[in-house]
mmCIF file of C-alpha atoms in Angstrom:
data_model
loop_
_atom_site.group_PDB
_atom_site.id
_atom_site.type_symbol
_atom_site.label_atom_id
_atom_site.label_comp_id
_atom_site.label_asym_id
_atom_site.label_seq_id
_atom_site.Cartn_x
_atom_site.Cartn_y
_atom_site.Cartn_z
ATOM 1 C CA MET A 695 83.890 -40.883 -33.283
ATOM 2 C CA THR A 696 80.729 -42.568 -34.607
ATOM 3 C CA ASP A 697 80.004 -46.293 -34.538
ATOM 4 C CA SER A 698 80.538 -46.547 -38.305
ATOM 5 C CA GLU A 699 83.959 -44.845 -38.021
ATOM 6 C CA ASP A 700 84.874 -47.151 -35.142
ATOM 7 C CA THR A 701 83.818 -50.221 -37.147
ATOM 8 C CA ALA A 702 85.723 -48.990 -40.203
ATOM 9 C CA GLY A 703 88.831 -48.588 -38.039
ATOM 10 C CA ASP A 704 88.458 -52.098 -36.643
ATOM 11 C CA GLU A 705 88.002 -53.537 -40.127
ATOM 12 C CA SER A 706 91.129 -51.809 -41.492
ATOM 13 C CA GLU A 707 93.154 -53.122 -38.540
ATOM 14 C CA VAL A 708 91.903 -56.644 -39.209
ATOM 15 C CA ALA A 709 92.574 -56.353 -42.952
ATOM 16 C CA SER A 710 96.177 -55.193 -42.451
ATOM 17 C CA ARG A 711 97.069 -57.882 -39.886
ATOM 18 C CA ALA A 712 99.699 -60.417 -40.961
ATOM 19 C CA VAL A 713 98.958 -64.026 -40.041
ATOM 20 C CA SER A 714 101.886 -66.452 -39.696
ATOM 21 C CA LYS A 715 101.972 -69.998 -41.017
ATOM 22 C CA SER A 716 101.920 -71.460 -37.516
ATOM 23 C CA GLU A 717 98.909 -69.281 -36.582
ATOM 24 C CA LEU A 718 97.040 -70.577 -39.623
ATOM 25 C CA PHE A 719 97.891 -74.213 -38.886
ATOM 26 C CA PHE A 720 97.060 -74.088 -35.176
ATOM 27 C CA GLY A 721 93.963 -71.949 -35.755
ATOM 28 C CA PHE A 722 92.542 -74.479 -38.207
ATOM 29 C CA LEU A 723 93.723 -77.373 -36.038
ATOM 30 C CA LYS A 724 91.602 -75.879 -33.247
ATOM 31 C CA ILE A 725 88.659 -75.406 -35.626
ATOM 32 C CA GLY A 726 88.959 -79.039 -36.727
ATOM 33 C CA LEU A 727 89.132 -80.256 -33.148
ATOM 34 C CA LEU A 728 86.313 -78.121 -31.726
ATOM 35 C CA GLY A 729 84.057 -78.142 -34.756
ATOM 36 C CA PHE A 730 83.369 -81.848 -34.825
ATOM 37 C CA GLY A 731 79.833 -82.255 -36.196
ATOM 38 C CA GLY A 732 79.219 -78.539 -36.759
ATOM 39 C CA ILE A 733 82.316 -76.664 -37.830
ATOM 40 C CA ALA A 734 80.962 -73.304 -39.071
ATOM 41 C CA PRO A 735 80.121 -71.959 -35.583
ATOM 42 C CA TRP A 736 83.590 -72.810 -34.297
ATOM 43 C CA ALA A 737 85.240 -71.490 -37.447
ATOM 44 C CA ARG A 738 83.547 -68.128 -36.935
ATOM 45 C CA ARG A 739 84.482 -68.053 -33.263
ATOM 46 C CA VAL A 740 88.158 -68.781 -33.914
ATOM 47 C CA ILE A 741 88.578 -66.740 -37.133
ATOM 48 C CA VAL A 742 86.509 -63.659 -36.229
ATOM 49 C CA GLU A 743 86.304 -63.449 -32.439
ATOM 50 C CA GLU A 744 89.492 -65.045 -31.093
ATOM 51 C CA ARG A 745 92.114 -64.552 -33.800
ATOM 52 C CA GLN A 746 90.494 -61.529 -35.513
ATOM 53 C CA TRP A 747 91.815 -62.519 -38.924
ATOM 54 C CA VAL A 748 88.741 -61.100 -40.670
ATOM 55 C CA THR A 749 85.608 -59.156 -39.742
ATOM 56 C CA ASP A 750 82.135 -60.670 -39.439
ATOM 57 C CA LYS A 751 81.227 -59.200 -42.806
ATOM 58 C CA GLU A 752 84.319 -60.661 -44.483
ATOM 59 C CA PHE A 753 83.687 -64.042 -42.835
ATOM 60 C CA ALA A 754 80.105 -64.057 -44.109
ATOM 61 C CA ALA A 755 81.340 -63.263 -47.623
ATOM 62 C CA ILE A 756 84.013 -65.981 -47.483
ATOM 63 C CA LEU A 757 81.519 -68.518 -46.149
ATOM 64 C CA GLY A 758 78.996 -67.483 -48.807
ATOM 65 C CA VAL A 759 81.509 -68.024 -51.602
ATOM 66 C CA GLY A 760 82.550 -71.288 -49.959
ATOM 67 C CA GLN A 761 78.950 -72.510 -50.024
ATOM 68 C CA ILE A 762 78.528 -72.044 -53.769
ATOM 69 C CA LEU A 763 81.823 -73.746 -54.630
ATOM 70 C CA PRO A 764 82.035 -77.543 -54.785
ATOM 71 C CA GLY A 765 83.061 -79.196 -51.531
ATOM 72 C CA PRO A 766 82.581 -78.389 -47.854
ATOM 73 C CA HIS A 767 82.179 -74.643 -47.350
ATOM 74 C CA THR A 768 84.533 -74.434 -44.367
ATOM 75 C CA MET A 769 87.239 -76.224 -46.359
ATOM 76 C CA ASN A 770 86.713 -73.669 -49.119
ATOM 77 C CA ALA A 771 87.007 -70.931 -46.491
ATOM 78 C CA ALA A 772 90.262 -72.514 -45.281
ATOM 79 C CA VAL A 773 91.593 -72.415 -48.846
ATOM 80 C CA MET A 774 90.616 -68.757 -49.274
ATOM 81 C CA LEU A 775 92.063 -67.647 -45.931
ATOM 82 C CA GLY A 776 95.232 -69.715 -46.325
ATOM 83 C CA ASP A 777 95.797 -68.215 -49.764
ATOM 84 C CA ARG A 778 95.036 -64.713 -48.535
ATOM 85 C CA PHE A 779 97.616 -64.807 -45.752
ATOM 86 C CA GLN A 780 100.339 -67.267 -46.869
ATOM 87 C CA GLY A 781 99.660 -68.349 -50.452
ATOM 88 C CA VAL A 782 99.815 -72.018 -51.446
ATOM 89 C CA THR A 783 101.708 -72.974 -48.269
ATOM 90 C CA GLY A 784 98.970 -71.343 -46.188
ATOM 91 C CA VAL A 785 96.287 -73.259 -48.092
ATOM 92 C CA LEU A 786 98.010 -76.570 -47.365
ATOM 93 C CA LEU A 787 98.555 -75.696 -43.692
ATOM 94 C CA CYS A 788 94.913 -74.684 -43.234
ATOM 95 C CA LEU A 789 93.595 -77.822 -44.927
ATOM 96 C CA VAL A 790 95.898 -80.205 -43.069
ATOM 97 C CA GLY A 791 95.256 -78.407 -39.784
ATOM 98 C CA GLN A 792 91.509 -78.632 -40.261
ATOM 99 C CA MET A 793 91.527 -82.307 -41.277
ATOM 100 C CA VAL A 794 94.005 -83.919 -38.862
ATOM 101 C CA MET A 795 91.919 -84.044 -35.691
ATOM 102 C CA PRO A 796 88.604 -84.985 -37.350
ATOM 103 C CA LEU A 797 90.347 -87.897 -39.088
ATOM 104 C CA VAL A 798 91.788 -89.116 -35.804
ATOM 105 C CA ILE A 799 88.458 -88.662 -34.006
ATOM 106 C CA VAL A 800 86.325 -90.283 -36.734
ATOM 107 C CA THR A 801 88.651 -93.262 -37.011
ATOM 108 C CA SER A 802 88.580 -93.732 -33.236
ATOM 109 C CA LEU A 803 84.806 -93.338 -33.072
ATOM 110 C CA ALA A 804 84.309 -95.811 -35.913
ATOM 111 C CA VAL A 805 86.186 -98.438 -33.933
ATOM 112 C CA VAL A 806 84.137 -97.690 -30.795
ATOM 113 C CA TYR A 807 80.824 -97.462 -32.713
ATOM 114 C CA GLN A 808 81.400 -100.814 -34.391
ATOM 115 C CA ARG A 809 81.599 -102.384 -30.959
ATOM 116 C CA PHE A 810 78.605 -100.591 -29.367
ATOM 117 C CA ALA A 811 76.272 -99.777 -32.311
ATOM 118 C CA SER A 812 73.544 -102.165 -31.224
ATOM 119 C CA ILE A 813 72.943 -100.394 -27.893
ATOM 120 C CA PRO A 814 69.803 -98.161 -28.006
ATOM 121 C CA GLU A 815 71.430 -95.501 -25.803
ATOM 122 C CA VAL A 816 74.203 -95.063 -28.373
ATOM 123 C CA ARG A 817 71.618 -94.397 -31.096
ATOM 124 C CA ALA A 818 69.835 -91.901 -28.832
ATOM 125 C CA ALA A 819 73.120 -90.117 -28.117
ATOM 126 C CA LEU A 820 73.771 -89.697 -31.844
ATOM 127 C CA ILE A 821 70.313 -88.168 -32.331
ATOM 128 C CA GLY A 822 71.031 -85.755 -29.470
ATOM 129 C CA ALA A 823 74.397 -84.812 -30.985
ATOM 130 C CA ALA A 824 72.707 -84.042 -34.314
ATOM 131 C CA ALA A 825 70.214 -81.757 -32.551
ATOM 132 C CA GLY A 826 73.086 -79.994 -30.760
ATOM 133 C CA ALA A 827 74.904 -79.415 -34.062
ATOM 134 C CA ALA A 828 71.736 -77.929 -35.582
ATOM 135 C CA GLY A 829 71.462 -75.584 -32.599
ATOM 136 C CA LEU A 830 75.078 -74.430 -33.060
ATOM 137 C CA VAL A 831 74.451 -73.613 -36.726
ATOM 138 C CA LEU A 832 71.287 -71.671 -35.865
ATOM 139 C CA GLY A 833 73.047 -69.801 -33.053
ATOM 140 C CA THR A 834 75.901 -68.789 -35.358
ATOM 141 C CA ALA A 835 73.454 -67.568 -37.995
ATOM 142 C CA LEU A 836 71.650 -65.427 -35.422
ATOM 143 C CA LYS A 837 74.936 -64.006 -34.101
ATOM 144 C CA MET A 838 76.082 -63.095 -37.609
ATOM 145 C CA THR A 839 72.691 -61.545 -38.414
ATOM 146 C CA GLN A 840 72.961 -59.217 -35.417
ATOM 147 C CA LYS A 841 76.368 -57.898 -36.507
ATOM 148 C CA ILE A 842 75.797 -57.751 -40.262
ATOM 149 C CA LYS A 843 72.278 -56.309 -39.977
ATOM 150 C CA PRO A 844 70.819 -57.662 -43.237
ATOM 151 C CA SER A 845 68.128 -55.700 -45.035
ATOM 152 C CA ARG A 846 64.499 -56.806 -44.980
ATOM 153 C CA LEU A 847 64.868 -58.038 -48.529
ATOM 154 C CA ALA A 848 67.850 -60.215 -47.531
ATOM 155 C CA LEU A 849 65.821 -61.700 -44.666
ATOM 156 C CA VAL A 850 62.967 -62.508 -47.055
ATOM 157 C CA VAL A 851 65.396 -64.126 -49.509
ATOM 158 C CA ALA A 852 66.809 -66.229 -46.636
ATOM 159 C CA ALA A 853 63.344 -67.150 -45.351
ATOM 160 C CA ILE A 854 62.035 -68.421 -48.695
ATOM 161 C CA PRO A 855 64.400 -71.433 -49.017
ATOM 162 C CA PHE A 856 64.094 -72.125 -45.284
ATOM 163 C CA VAL A 857 60.325 -72.429 -45.631
ATOM 164 C CA ALA A 858 60.483 -74.251 -48.966
ATOM 165 C CA ILE A 859 63.060 -76.854 -47.935
ATOM 166 C CA GLY A 860 62.763 -76.998 -44.156
ATOM 167 C CA LEU A 861 59.012 -76.728 -43.700
ATOM 168 C CA LEU A 862 57.452 -77.697 -47.044
ATOM 169 C CA ASP A 863 60.052 -80.415 -47.758
ATOM 170 C CA TRP A 864 60.613 -79.265 -51.358
ATOM 171 C CA PRO A 865 63.676 -80.699 -53.122
ATOM 172 C CA LEU A 866 66.920 -78.810 -52.495
ATOM 173 C CA VAL A 867 68.266 -78.497 -56.047
ATOM 174 C CA PRO A 868 65.234 -76.807 -57.682
ATOM 175 C CA VAL A 869 64.929 -74.371 -54.758
ATOM 176 C CA VAL A 870 68.622 -73.440 -54.965
ATOM 177 C CA VAL A 871 68.546 -73.183 -58.769
ATOM 178 C CA THR A 872 65.584 -70.814 -58.458
ATOM 179 C CA MET A 873 66.869 -68.782 -55.517
ATOM 180 C CA VAL A 874 70.413 -68.090 -56.761
ATOM 181 C CA PRO A 875 69.477 -65.989 -59.806
ATOM 182 C CA LEU A 876 66.520 -64.470 -57.947
ATOM 183 C CA SER A 877 68.674 -63.367 -55.011
ATOM 184 C CA VAL A 878 71.379 -61.967 -57.313
ATOM 185 C CA ALA A 879 68.770 -59.988 -59.266
ATOM 186 C CA LEU A 880 67.136 -58.693 -56.073
ATOM 187 C CA ALA A 881 70.531 -57.669 -54.644
ATOM 188 C CA ALA A 882 71.306 -55.750 -57.844
ATOM 189 C CA VAL A 883 67.929 -53.975 -57.669
ATOM 190 C CA GLU A 884 68.461 -53.183 -53.980
ATOM 191 C CA ARG A 885 71.903 -51.657 -54.642
ATOM 192 C CA ARG A 886 70.516 -49.381 -57.332
ATOM 193 C CA ALA A 887 67.721 -48.162 -55.048
#
């Protein structure tokens, strides 16, 4: 059996798997608890690696659609996965599961922060936490890139906004408005080739 046949078999097993309501709720409860400050890496770990609800490729597609829809992309992913496995009830369970722990944590931290906000070490800790979250996002992107194996063209399309926004400090909206139709057109050309 070749690697592609093995992968196809794994993907069909994942696609045919039934996911219960309690699995959805507790899976997204875990994502909400672990993903504080950087949820996408934990969402991928729970959804793809631990629970095997979808493949890496499916997760990337769901996350991609979630990013172009209004609202947080992982919440959009929760809606799509909840609907896929349990309909409207699944959507509600995923959303509530994902939001419960962050609400409890943020409310608790707000009370603590109000008391200790003037301490320089607290400010430094928040800067460190932001750097850690950025590292988690980058690590997840690299992990997904290894499994999905994007084409050179896809890497170039990803690099352009990174350079434009991250390094050249260009405004986000014009870069996105330019890159969306460009990337769609390039993907269409690449498929025909």
